[in-house]
Coordinates of C-alpha atoms in Angstrom, one line a residue:
X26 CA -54.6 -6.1 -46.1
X27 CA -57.7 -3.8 -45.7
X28 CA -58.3 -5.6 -42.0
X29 CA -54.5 -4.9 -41.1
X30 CA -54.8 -1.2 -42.2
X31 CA -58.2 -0.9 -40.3
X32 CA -56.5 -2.3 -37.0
X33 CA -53.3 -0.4 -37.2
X34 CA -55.8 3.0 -37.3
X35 CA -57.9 1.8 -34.7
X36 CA -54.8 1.2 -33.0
X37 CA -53.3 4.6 -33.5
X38 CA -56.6 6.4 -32.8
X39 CA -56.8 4.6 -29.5
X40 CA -53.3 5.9 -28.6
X41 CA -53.7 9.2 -29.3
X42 CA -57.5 9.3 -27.1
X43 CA -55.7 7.9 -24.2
X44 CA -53.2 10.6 -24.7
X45 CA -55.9 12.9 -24.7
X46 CA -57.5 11.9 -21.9
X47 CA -54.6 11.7 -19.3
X48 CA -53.5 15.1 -20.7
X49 CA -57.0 16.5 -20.1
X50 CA -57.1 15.0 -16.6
X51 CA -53.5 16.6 -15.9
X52 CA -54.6 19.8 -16.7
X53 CA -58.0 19.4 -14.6
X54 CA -55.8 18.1 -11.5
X55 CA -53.3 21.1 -12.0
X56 CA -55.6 23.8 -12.1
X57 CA -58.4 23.2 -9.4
X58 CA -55.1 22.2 -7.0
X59 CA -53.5 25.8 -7.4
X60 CA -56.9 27.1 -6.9
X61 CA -57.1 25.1 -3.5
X62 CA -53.4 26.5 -2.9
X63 CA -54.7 29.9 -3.3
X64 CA -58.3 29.6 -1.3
X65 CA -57.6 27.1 1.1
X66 CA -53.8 26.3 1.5
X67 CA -54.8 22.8 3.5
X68 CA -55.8 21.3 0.1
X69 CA -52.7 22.0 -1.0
X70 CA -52.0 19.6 -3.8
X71 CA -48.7 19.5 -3.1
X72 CA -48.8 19.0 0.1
X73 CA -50.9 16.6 0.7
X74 CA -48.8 14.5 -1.7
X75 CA -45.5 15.2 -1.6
X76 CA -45.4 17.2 1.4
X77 CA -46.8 13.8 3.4
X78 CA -43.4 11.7 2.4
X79 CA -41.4 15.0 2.9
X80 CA -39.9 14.4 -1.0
X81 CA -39.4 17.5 -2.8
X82 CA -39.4 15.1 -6.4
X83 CA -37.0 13.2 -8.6
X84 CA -35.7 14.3 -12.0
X85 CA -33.7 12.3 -14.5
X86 CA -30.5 14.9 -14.6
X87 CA -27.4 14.2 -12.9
X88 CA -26.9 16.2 -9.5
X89 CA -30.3 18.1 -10.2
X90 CA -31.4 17.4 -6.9
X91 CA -28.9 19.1 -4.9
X92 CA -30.0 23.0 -5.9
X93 CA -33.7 22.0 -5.0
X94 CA -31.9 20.5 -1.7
X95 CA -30.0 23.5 -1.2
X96 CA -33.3 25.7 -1.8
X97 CA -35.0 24.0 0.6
X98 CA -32.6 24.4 3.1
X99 CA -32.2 28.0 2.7
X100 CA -36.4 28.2 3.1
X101 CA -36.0 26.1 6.0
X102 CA -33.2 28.6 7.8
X103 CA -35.6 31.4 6.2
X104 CA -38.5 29.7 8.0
X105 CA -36.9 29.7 11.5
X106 CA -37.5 25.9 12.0
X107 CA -35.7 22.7 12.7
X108 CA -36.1 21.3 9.0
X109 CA -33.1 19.6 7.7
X110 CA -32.8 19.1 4.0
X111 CA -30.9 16.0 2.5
X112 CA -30.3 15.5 -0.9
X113 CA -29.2 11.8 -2.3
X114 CA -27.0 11.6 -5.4
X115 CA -24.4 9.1 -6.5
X116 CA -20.6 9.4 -7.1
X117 CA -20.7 10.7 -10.6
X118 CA -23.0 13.1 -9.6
X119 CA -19.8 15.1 -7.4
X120 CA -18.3 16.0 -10.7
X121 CA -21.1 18.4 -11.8
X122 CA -21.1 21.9 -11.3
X123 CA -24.6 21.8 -9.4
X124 CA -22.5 20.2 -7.2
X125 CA -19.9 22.4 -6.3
X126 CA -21.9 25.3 -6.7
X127 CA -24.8 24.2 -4.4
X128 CA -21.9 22.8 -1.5
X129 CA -20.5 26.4 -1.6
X130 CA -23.6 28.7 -1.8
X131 CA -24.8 26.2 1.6
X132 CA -21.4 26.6 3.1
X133 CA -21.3 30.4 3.0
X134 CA -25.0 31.5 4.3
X135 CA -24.4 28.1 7.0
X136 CA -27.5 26.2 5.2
X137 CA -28.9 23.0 7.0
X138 CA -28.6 21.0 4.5
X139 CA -26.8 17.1 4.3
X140 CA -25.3 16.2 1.1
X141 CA -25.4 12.5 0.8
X142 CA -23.1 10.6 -1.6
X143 CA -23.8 6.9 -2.6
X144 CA -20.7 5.9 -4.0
X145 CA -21.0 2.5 -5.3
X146 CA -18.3 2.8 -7.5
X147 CA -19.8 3.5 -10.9
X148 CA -21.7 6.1 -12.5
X149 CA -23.3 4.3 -15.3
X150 CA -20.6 2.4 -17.2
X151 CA -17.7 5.0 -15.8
X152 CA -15.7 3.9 -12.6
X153 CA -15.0 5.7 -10.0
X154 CA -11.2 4.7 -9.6
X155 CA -11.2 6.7 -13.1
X156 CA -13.4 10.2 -13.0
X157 CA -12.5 11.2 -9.8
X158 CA -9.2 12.7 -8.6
X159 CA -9.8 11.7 -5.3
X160 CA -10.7 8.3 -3.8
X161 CA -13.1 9.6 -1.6
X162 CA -15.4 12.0 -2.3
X163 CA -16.2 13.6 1.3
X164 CA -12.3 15.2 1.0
X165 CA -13.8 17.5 -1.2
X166 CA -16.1 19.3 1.8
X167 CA -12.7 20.9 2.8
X168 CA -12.3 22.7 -0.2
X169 CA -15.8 24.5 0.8
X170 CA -14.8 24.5 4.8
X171 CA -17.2 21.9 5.8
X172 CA -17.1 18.6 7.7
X173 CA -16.8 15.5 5.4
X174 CA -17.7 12.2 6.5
X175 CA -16.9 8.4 4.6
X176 CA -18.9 5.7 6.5
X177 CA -19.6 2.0 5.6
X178 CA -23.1 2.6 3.6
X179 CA -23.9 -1.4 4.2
X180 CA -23.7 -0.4 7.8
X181 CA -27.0 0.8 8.6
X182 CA -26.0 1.8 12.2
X183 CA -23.0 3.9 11.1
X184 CA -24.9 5.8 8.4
X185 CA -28.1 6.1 11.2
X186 CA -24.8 7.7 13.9
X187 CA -23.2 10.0 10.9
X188 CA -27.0 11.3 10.1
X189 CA -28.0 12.4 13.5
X190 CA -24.6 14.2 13.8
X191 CA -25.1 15.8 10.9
X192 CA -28.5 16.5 11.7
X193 CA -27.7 18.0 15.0
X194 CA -25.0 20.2 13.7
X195 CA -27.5 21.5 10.9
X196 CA -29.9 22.6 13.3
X197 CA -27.4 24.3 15.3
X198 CA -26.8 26.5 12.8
X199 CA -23.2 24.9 11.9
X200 CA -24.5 24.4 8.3
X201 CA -23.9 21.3 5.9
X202 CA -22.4 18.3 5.7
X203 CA -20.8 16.4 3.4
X204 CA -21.7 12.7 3.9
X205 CA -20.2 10.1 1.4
X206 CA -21.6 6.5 1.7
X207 CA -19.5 3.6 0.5
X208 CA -21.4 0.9 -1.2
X209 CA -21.1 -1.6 -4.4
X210 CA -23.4 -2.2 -7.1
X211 CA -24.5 -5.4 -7.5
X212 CA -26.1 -5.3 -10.7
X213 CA -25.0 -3.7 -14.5
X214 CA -26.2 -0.9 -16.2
X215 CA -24.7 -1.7 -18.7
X216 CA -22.5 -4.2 -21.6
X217 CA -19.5 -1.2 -21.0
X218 CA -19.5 -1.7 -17.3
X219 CA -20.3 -5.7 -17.4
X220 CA -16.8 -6.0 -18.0
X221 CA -15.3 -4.1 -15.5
X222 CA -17.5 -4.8 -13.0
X223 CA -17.5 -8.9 -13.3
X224 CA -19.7 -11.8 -12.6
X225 CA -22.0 -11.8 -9.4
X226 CA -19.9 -14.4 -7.6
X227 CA -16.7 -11.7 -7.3
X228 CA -19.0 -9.1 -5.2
X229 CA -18.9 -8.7 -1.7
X230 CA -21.0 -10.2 0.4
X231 CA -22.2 -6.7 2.5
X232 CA -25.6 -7.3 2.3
X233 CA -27.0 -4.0 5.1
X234 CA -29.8 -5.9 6.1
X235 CA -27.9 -9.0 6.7
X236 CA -25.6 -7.0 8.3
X237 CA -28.2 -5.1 10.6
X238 CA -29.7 -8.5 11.5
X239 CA -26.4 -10.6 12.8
X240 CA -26.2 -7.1 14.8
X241 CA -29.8 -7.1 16.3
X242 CA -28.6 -10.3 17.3
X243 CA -24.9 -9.2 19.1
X244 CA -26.5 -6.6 20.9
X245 CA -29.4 -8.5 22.4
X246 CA -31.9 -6.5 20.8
X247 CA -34.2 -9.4 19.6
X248 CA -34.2 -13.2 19.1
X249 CA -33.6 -15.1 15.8
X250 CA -37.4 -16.1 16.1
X251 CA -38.0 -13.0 16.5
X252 CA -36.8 -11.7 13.4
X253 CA -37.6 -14.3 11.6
X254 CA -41.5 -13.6 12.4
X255 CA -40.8 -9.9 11.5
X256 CA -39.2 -11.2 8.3
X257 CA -42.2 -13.3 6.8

């Protein structure tokens, strides 16, 4: 009894050091990089990290990507440059207000910014065919009087054709674009959406890179040998 209680503090001890530790480094990281932003901006932290893949970060709430999308689109027009910003979110995502409010706020000052909906069908364990009115999500652009697009999202060519028109628009100072992928989901979140969704075998068989391959193929581009070395 004594040896269990003596682990189970060590234990506890040891958790709370670590803690510690990677707090105390956090805070050391944090404040010598906004002290290299201030002296010498090309030690910039942040740029150096993020600003290397171009990703403005990730957060766990539902549409919060498209007012940090929207805000960078708006420095980018400030800016005088040919950045576009692109912000990812999935179908249940088009029923928040950050949503709505983020489309329309681009829309009116003519921000270059693409709005990009994977619609797979499902938000969660909630289908689609059920929380939205509409059956495809790029209709609702025209309530905010810009283009909306629905392209095959297993079709890498179509989404790569859709993005550079949107992309081209954008820096022509047309504004935003409203760009709704259509996918599946071929896993579950979920036992609510199990049922509804079904058992791997009644999917369909989309796989994009399968898709882009037997096209590589049709155009001439490469060789099954070819591929196949690039695919090992």
């Amino acid at each position: 009894m004594q040896l269990a209680k003596k682990i189970t503090i060590f234990c506890l001890m040891a958790f709370f050091f670590v803690r510690f530790v990677l707090w105390l480094a956090s805070l050391i990281v944090i404040y010598f990089g906004i002290w290299a932003q201030v002296f010498f901006s090309q030690l910039s932290i942040v740029e150096n990290v993020l600003g290397l893949l171009n990703i403005l970060g990730a957060n766990g709430i539902v549409g919060g990507g498209l007012p940090i999308a929207t805000g960078a689109g708006l420095a980018a027009q400030m800016d005088g440059g040919d950045q576009v910003s692109v912000a990812f979110f999935g179908d249940g995502a088009s029923n928040e207000g950050a949503f709505h409010s983020s489309i329309n706020l681009a829309s009116i000052w003519k921000l270059p910014v693409i709005y990009v909906c994977e619609n797979n069908g499902w938000a969660i364990a909630v289908p689609a065919s059920y929380a939205l009115s509409v059956e495809d999500v790029s209709v609702r652009s025209v309530s905010y009087g810009i283009p909306g697009i629905t392209v095959d999202g297993t079709d890498v060519l179509a989404v790569r054709e859709a993005m550079e028109q949107a992309v081209e628009r954008a820096r022509n100072g047309g504004g935003p674009t409203l760009l709704e992928c259509k996918t599946y989901r071929n896993y579950v979140d979920d036992e609510l959406s199990a049922e509804g969704l079904g058992s791997s075998t009644d999917l369909p068989v989309s796989d994009p890179i399968r898709k882009l391959r037997q096209k590589i193929l049709e155009l001439g581009l490469a060789s099954s040998k070819e591929l196949s070395r690039i695919e090992k």
